[in-house]
PDB file of C-alpha atoms in Angstrom:
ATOM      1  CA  UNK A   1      70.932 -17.904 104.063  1.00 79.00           C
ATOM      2  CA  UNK A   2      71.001 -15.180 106.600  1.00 86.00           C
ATOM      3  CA  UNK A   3      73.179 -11.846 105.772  1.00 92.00           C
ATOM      4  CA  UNK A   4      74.457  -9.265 108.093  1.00 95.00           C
ATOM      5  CA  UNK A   5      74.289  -6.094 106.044  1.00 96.00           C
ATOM      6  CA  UNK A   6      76.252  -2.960 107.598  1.00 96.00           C
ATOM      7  CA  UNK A   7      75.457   0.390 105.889  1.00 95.00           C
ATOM      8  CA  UNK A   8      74.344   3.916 107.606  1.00 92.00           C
ATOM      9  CA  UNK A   9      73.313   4.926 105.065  1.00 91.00           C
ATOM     10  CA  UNK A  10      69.418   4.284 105.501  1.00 90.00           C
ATOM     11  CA  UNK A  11      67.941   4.764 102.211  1.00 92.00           C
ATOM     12  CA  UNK A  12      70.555   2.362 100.596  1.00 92.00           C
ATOM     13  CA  UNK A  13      70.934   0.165 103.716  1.00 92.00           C
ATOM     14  CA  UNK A  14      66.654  -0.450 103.113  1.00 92.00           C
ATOM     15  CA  UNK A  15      67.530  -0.601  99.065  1.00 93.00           C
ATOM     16  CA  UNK A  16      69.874  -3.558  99.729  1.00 93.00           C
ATOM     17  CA  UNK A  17      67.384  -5.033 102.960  1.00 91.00           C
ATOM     18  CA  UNK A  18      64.631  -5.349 100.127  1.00 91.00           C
ATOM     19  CA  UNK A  19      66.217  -6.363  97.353  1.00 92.00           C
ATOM     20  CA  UNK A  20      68.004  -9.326  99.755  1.00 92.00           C
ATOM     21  CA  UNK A  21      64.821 -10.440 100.987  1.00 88.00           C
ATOM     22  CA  UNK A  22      63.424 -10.435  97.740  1.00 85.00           C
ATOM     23  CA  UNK A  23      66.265 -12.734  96.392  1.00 85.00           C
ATOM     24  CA  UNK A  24      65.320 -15.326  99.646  1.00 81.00           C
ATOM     25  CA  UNK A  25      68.221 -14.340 102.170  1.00 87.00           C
ATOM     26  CA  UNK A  26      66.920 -13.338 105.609  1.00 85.00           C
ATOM     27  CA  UNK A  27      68.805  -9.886 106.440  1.00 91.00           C
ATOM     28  CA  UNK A  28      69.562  -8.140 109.555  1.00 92.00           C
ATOM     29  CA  UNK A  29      70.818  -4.515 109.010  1.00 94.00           C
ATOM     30  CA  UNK A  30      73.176  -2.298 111.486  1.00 95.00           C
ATOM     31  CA  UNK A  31      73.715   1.227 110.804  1.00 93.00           C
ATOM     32  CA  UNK A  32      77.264   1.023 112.541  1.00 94.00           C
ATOM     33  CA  UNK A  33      80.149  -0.548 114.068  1.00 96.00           C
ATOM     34  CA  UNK A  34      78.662  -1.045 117.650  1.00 95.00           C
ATOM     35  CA  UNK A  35      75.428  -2.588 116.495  1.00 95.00           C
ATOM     36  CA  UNK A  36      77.140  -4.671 114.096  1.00 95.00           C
ATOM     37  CA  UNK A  37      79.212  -6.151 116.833  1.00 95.00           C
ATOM     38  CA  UNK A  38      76.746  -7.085 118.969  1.00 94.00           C
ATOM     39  CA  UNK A  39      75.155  -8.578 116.151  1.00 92.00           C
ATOM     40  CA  UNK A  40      78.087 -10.784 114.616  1.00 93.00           C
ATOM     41  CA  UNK A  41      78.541 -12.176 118.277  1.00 91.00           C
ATOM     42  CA  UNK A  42      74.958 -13.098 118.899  1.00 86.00           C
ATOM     43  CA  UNK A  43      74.018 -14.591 115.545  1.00 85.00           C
ATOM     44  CA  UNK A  44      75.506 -16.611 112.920  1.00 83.00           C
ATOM     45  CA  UNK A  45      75.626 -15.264 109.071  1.00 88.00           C
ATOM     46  CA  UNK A  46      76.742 -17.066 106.111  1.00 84.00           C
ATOM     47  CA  UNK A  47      77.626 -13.738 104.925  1.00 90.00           C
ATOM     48  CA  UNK A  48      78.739 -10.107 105.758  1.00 95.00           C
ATOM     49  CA  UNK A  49      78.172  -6.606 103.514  1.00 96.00           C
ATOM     50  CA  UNK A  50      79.870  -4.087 105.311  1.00 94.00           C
ATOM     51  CA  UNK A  51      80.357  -0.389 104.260  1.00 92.00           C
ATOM     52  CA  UNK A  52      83.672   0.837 105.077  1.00 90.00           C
ATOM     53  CA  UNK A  53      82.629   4.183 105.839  1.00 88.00           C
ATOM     54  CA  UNK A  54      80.578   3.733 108.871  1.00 92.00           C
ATOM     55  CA  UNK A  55      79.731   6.877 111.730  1.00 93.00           C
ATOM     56  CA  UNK A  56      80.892   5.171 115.018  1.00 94.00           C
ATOM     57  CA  UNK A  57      84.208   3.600 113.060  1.00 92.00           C
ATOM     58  CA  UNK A  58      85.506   2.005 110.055  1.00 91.00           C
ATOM     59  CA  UNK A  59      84.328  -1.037 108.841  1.00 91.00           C
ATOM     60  CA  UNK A  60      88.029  -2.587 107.567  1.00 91.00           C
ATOM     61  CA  UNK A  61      88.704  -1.768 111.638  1.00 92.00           C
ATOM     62  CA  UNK A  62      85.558  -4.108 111.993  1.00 94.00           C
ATOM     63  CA  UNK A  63      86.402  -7.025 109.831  1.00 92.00           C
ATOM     64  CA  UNK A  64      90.271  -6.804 111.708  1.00 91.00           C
ATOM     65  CA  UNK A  65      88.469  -7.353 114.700  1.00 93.00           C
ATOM     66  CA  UNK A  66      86.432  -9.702 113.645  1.00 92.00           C
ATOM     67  CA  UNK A  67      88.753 -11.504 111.904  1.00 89.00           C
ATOM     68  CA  UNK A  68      91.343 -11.841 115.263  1.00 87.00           C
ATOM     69  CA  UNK A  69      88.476 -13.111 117.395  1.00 88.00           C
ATOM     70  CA  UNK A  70      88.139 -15.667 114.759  1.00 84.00           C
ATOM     71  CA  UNK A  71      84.959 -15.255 112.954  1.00 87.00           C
ATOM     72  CA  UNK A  72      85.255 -16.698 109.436  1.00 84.00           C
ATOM     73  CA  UNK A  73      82.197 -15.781 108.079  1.00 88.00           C
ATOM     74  CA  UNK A  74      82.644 -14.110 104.000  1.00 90.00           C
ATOM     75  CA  UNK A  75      82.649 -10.611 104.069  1.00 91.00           C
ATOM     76  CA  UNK A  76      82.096  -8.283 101.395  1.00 93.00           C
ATOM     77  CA  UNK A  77      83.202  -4.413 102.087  1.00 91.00           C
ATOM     78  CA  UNK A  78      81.635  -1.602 100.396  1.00 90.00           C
ATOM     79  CA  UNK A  79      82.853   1.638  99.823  1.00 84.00           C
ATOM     80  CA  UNK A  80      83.026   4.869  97.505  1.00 79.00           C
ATOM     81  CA  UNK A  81      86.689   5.000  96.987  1.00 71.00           C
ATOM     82  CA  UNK A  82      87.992   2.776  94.116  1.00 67.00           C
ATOM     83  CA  UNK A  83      91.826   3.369  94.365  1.00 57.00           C
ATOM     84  CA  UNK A  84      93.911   0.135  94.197  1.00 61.00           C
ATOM     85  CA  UNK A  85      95.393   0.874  97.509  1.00 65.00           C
ATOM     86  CA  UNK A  86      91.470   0.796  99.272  1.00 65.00           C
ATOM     87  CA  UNK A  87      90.995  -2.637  97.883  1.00 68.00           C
ATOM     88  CA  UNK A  88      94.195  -3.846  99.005  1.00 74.00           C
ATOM     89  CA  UNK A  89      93.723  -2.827 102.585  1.00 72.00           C
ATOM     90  CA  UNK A  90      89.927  -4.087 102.638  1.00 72.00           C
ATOM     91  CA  UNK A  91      91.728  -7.626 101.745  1.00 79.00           C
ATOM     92  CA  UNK A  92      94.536  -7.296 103.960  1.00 80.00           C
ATOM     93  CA  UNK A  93      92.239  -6.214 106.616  1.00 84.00           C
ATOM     94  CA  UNK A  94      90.522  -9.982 105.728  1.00 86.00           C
ATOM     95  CA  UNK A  95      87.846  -8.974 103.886  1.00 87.00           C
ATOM     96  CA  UNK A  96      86.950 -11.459 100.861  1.00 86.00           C
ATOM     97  CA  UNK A  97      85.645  -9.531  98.106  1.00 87.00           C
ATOM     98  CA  UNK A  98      85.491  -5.901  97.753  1.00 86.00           C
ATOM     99  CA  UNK A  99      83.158  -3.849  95.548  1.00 88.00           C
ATOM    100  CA  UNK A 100      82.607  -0.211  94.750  1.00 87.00           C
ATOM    101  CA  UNK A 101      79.976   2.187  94.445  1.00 87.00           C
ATOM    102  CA  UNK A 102      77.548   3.092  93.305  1.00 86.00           C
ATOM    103  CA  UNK A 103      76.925  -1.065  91.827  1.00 89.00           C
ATOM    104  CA  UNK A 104      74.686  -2.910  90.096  1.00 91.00           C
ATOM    105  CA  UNK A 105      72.405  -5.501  92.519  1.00 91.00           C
ATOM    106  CA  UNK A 106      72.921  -8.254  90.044  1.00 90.00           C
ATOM    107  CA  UNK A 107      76.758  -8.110  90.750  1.00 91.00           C
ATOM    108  CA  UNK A 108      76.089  -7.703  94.409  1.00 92.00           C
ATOM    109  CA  UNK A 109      74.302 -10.427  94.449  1.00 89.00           C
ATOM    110  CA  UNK A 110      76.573 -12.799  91.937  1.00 87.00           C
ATOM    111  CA  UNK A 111      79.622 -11.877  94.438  1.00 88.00           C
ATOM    112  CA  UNK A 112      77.206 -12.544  97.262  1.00 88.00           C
ATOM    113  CA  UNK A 113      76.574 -16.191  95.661  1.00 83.00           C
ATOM    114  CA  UNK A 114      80.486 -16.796  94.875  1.00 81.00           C
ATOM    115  CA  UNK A 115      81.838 -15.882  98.485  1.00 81.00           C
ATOM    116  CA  UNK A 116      78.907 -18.026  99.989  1.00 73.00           C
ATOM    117  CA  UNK A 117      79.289 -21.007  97.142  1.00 65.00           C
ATOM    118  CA  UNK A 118      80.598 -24.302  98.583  1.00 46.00           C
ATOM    119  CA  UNK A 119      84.446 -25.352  97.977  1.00 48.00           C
ATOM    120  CA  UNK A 120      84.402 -27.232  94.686  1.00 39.00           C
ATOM    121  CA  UNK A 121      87.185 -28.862  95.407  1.00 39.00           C
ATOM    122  CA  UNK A 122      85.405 -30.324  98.488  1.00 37.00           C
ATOM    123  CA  UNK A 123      82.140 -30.849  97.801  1.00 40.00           C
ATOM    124  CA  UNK A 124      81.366 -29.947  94.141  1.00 47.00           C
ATOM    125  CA  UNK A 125      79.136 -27.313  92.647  1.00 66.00           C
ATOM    126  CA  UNK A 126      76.346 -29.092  93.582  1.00 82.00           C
ATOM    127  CA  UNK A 127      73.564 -30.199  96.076  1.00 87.00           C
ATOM    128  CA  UNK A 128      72.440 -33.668  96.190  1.00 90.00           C
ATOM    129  CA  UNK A 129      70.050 -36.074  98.432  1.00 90.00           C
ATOM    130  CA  UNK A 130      69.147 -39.332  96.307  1.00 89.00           C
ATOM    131  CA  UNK A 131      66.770 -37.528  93.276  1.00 88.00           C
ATOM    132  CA  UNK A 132      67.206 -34.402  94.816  1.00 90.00           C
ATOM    133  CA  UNK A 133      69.370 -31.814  93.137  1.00 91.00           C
ATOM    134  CA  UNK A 134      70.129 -28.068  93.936  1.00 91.00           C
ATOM    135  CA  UNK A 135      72.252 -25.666  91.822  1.00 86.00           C
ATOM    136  CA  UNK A 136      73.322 -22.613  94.157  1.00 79.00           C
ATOM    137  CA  UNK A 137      74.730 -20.664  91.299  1.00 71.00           C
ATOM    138  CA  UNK A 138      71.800 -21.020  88.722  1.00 75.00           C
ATOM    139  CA  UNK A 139      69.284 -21.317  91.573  1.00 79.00           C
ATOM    140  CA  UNK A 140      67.726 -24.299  89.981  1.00 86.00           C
ATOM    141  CA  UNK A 141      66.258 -27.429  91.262  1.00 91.00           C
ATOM    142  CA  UNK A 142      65.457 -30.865  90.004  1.00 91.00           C
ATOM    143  CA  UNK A 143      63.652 -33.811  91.887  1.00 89.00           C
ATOM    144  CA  UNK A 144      64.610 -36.116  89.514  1.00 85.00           C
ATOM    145  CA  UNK A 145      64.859 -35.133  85.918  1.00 83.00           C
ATOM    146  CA  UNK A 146      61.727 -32.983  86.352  1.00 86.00           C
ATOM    147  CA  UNK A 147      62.836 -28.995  87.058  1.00 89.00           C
ATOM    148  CA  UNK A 148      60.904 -27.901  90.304  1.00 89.00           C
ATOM    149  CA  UNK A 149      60.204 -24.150  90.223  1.00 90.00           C
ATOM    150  CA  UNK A 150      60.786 -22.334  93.945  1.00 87.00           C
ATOM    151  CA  UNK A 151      60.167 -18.905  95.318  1.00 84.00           C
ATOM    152  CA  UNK A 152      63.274 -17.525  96.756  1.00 79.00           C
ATOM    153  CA  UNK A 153      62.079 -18.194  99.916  1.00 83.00           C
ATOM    154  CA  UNK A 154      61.535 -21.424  99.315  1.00 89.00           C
ATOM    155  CA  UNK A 155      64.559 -22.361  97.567  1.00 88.00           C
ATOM    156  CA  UNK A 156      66.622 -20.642 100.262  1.00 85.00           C
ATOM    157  CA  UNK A 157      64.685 -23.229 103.103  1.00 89.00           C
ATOM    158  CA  UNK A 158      65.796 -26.288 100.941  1.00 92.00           C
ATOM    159  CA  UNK A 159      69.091 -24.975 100.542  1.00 89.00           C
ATOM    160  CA  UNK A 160      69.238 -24.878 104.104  1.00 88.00           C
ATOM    161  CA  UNK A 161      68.087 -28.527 104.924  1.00 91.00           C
ATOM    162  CA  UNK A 162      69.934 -30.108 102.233  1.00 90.00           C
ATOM    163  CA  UNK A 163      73.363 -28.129 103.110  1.00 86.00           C
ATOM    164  CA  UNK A 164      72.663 -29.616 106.466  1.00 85.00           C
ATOM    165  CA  UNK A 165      71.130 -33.097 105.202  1.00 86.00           C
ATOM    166  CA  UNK A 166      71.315 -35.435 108.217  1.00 85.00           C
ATOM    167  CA  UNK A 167      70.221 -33.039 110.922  1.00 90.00           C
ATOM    168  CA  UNK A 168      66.965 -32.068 112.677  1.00 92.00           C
ATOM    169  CA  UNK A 169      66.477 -28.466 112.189  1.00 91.00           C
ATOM    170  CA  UNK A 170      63.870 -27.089 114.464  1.00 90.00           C
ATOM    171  CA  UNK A 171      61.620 -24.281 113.243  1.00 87.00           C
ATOM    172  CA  UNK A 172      63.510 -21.469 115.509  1.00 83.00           C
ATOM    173  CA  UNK A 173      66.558 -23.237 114.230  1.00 83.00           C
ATOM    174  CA  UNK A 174      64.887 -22.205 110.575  1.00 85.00           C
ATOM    175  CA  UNK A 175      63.342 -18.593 111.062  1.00 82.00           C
ATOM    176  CA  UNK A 176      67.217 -17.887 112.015  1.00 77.00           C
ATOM    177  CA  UNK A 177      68.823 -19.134 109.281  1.00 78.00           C
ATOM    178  CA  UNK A 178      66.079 -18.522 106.180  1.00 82.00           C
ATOM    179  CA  UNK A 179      64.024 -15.984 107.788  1.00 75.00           C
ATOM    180  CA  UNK A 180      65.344 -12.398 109.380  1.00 66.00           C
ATOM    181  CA  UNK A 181      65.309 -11.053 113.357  1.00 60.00           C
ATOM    182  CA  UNK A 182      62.066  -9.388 113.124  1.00 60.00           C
ATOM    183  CA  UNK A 183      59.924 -12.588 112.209  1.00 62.00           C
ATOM    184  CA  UNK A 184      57.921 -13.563 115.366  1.00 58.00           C
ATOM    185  CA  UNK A 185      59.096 -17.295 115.838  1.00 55.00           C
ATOM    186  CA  UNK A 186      55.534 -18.374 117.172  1.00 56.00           C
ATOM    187  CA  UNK A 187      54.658 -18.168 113.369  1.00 67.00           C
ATOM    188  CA  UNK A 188      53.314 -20.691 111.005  1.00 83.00           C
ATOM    189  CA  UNK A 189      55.203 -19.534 108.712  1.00 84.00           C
ATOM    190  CA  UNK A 190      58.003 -22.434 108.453  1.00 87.00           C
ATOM    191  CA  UNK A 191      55.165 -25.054 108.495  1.00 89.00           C
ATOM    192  CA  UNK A 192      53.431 -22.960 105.288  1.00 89.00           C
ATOM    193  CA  UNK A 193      56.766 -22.828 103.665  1.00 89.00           C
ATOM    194  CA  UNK A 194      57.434 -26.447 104.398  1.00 92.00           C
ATOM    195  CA  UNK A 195      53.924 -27.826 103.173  1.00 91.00           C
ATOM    196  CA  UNK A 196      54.631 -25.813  99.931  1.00 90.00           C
ATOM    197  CA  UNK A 197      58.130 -27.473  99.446  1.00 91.00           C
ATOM    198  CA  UNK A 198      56.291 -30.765 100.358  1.00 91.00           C
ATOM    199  CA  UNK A 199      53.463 -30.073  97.441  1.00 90.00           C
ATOM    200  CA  UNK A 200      56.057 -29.104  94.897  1.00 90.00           C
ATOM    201  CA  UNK A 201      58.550 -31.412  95.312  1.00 90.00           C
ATOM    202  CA  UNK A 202      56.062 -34.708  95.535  1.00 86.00           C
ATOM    203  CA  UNK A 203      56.508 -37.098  92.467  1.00 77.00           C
ATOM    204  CA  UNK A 204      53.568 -39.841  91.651  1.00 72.00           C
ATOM    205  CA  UNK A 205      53.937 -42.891  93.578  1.00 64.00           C
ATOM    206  CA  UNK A 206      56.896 -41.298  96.409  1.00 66.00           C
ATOM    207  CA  UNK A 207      56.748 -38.819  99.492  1.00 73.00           C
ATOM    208  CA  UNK A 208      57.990 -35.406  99.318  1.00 78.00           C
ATOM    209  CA  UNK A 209      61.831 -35.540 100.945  1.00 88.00           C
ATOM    210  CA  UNK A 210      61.061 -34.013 104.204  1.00 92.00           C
ATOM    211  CA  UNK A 211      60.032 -35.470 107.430  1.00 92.00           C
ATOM    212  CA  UNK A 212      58.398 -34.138 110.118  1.00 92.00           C
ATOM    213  CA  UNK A 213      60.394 -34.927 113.563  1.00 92.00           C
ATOM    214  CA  UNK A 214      58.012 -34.702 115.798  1.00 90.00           C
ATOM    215  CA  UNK A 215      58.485 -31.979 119.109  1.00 89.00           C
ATOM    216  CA  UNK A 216      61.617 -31.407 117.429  1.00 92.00           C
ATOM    217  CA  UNK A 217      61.619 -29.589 113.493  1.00 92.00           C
ATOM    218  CA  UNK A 218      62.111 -30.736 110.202  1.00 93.00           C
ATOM    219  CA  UNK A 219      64.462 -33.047 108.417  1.00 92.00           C
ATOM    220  CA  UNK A 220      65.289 -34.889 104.679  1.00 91.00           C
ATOM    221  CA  UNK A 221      64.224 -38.386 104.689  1.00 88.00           C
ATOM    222  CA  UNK A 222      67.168 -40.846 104.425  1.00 84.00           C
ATOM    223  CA  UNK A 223      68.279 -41.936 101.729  1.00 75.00           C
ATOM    224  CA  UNK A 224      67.592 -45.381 100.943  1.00 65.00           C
ATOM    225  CA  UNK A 225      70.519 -47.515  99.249  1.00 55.00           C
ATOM    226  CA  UNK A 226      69.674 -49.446  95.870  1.00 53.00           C
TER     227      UNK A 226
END
């Protein structure tokens, strides 16, 4: 999942960078409103962490704006003031979750996971492709009843294809969504990733779920009716 991550300050706006990546989202990080903005209208985010206090403007003025040219991505505001009346106007401003600081990065990261969960109502708790099974919450996978273990980079590929499981998904398509803006997209480093999934999730006697579309990306194999 790729993250948009607004903060000025730098040492905690690196903090949060690091600690994303390590968890397997691909971040991009503005240190204001005007950067921000260019980013939220030239990429597409699963997920937005934007201080309120920001140097060129406020960040509930962002998520308005935002918000009124339509963008629904989930944002979470930051800020140092916990009086009720700040976390009513971060949600009236449309802001989806609102935390205070200083935090711990486990809760950032289990409101992170909530905001960006599917609708249960919709399409349940979770991922499925024949024998394949993903738990977003838990961050657990089964092929199937055996538990495959994944880095967080390679869990946060899978979740991709399988959130996306009848499309083609070329590998600039991938470094966009899994991997952040400063990975050079003539890398190998989607078809390393991929191989790995490949290894990990093959079972004796099948193929590993993903095909290889030739000239155009990756996909997960069909699934083939009883």
């Amino acid at each position: 999942m790729r993250l948009l991550v607004v903060e000025d300050d730098a040492a905690l706006g690196q903090i949060l960078a690091r600690g994303l990546s390590e968890d397997g989202y691909a971040v991009d990080l503005s240190t204001g409103v005007a950067d921000a903005r260019h980013n939220a209208h030239n990429n597409s985010y699963d997920s937005m962490v934007i201080d309120v206090g920001l140097p060129d403007g406020s960040g509930l003025d962002l998520c308005r704006e935002l918000r009124a040219g339509g963008d629904q991505t989930p944002m979470l505001m930051l800020t140092a003031r916990d009086a009720l009346s700040d976390k009513v106007g971060g949600l009236d401003a449309g802001a989806d979750d609102y935390l205070t600081k200083p935090f711990d990065f486990p809760e950032l990261t289990a409101r992170l996971r909530a905001l960006t969960r599917r609708p249960p109502d919709t399409l349940g708790p979770l991922l499925e492709h024949g024998d394949l099974k993903l738990d977003p919450a838990s961050r657990r996978v089964w092929h199937g009843a055996i538990t495959v273990p994944l880095t967080a980079r390679e869990f946060a590929l899978l979740e991709h294809l399988m959130r996306r499981a009848d499309a083609i998904h070329s590998r600039t398509a991938l470094l966009e969504s899994v991997w952040d803006a400063n990975y050079d997209g003539l890398s190998n480093v989607v078809d390393v990733h991929v191989a790995n999934l490949r290894r990990k999730l093959s079972m004796p006697g099948a193929e590993a779920p993903i095909e290889t579309v030739r000239g155009q990306g990756y996909r997960l194999s069909p699934v083939v009716a009883p």
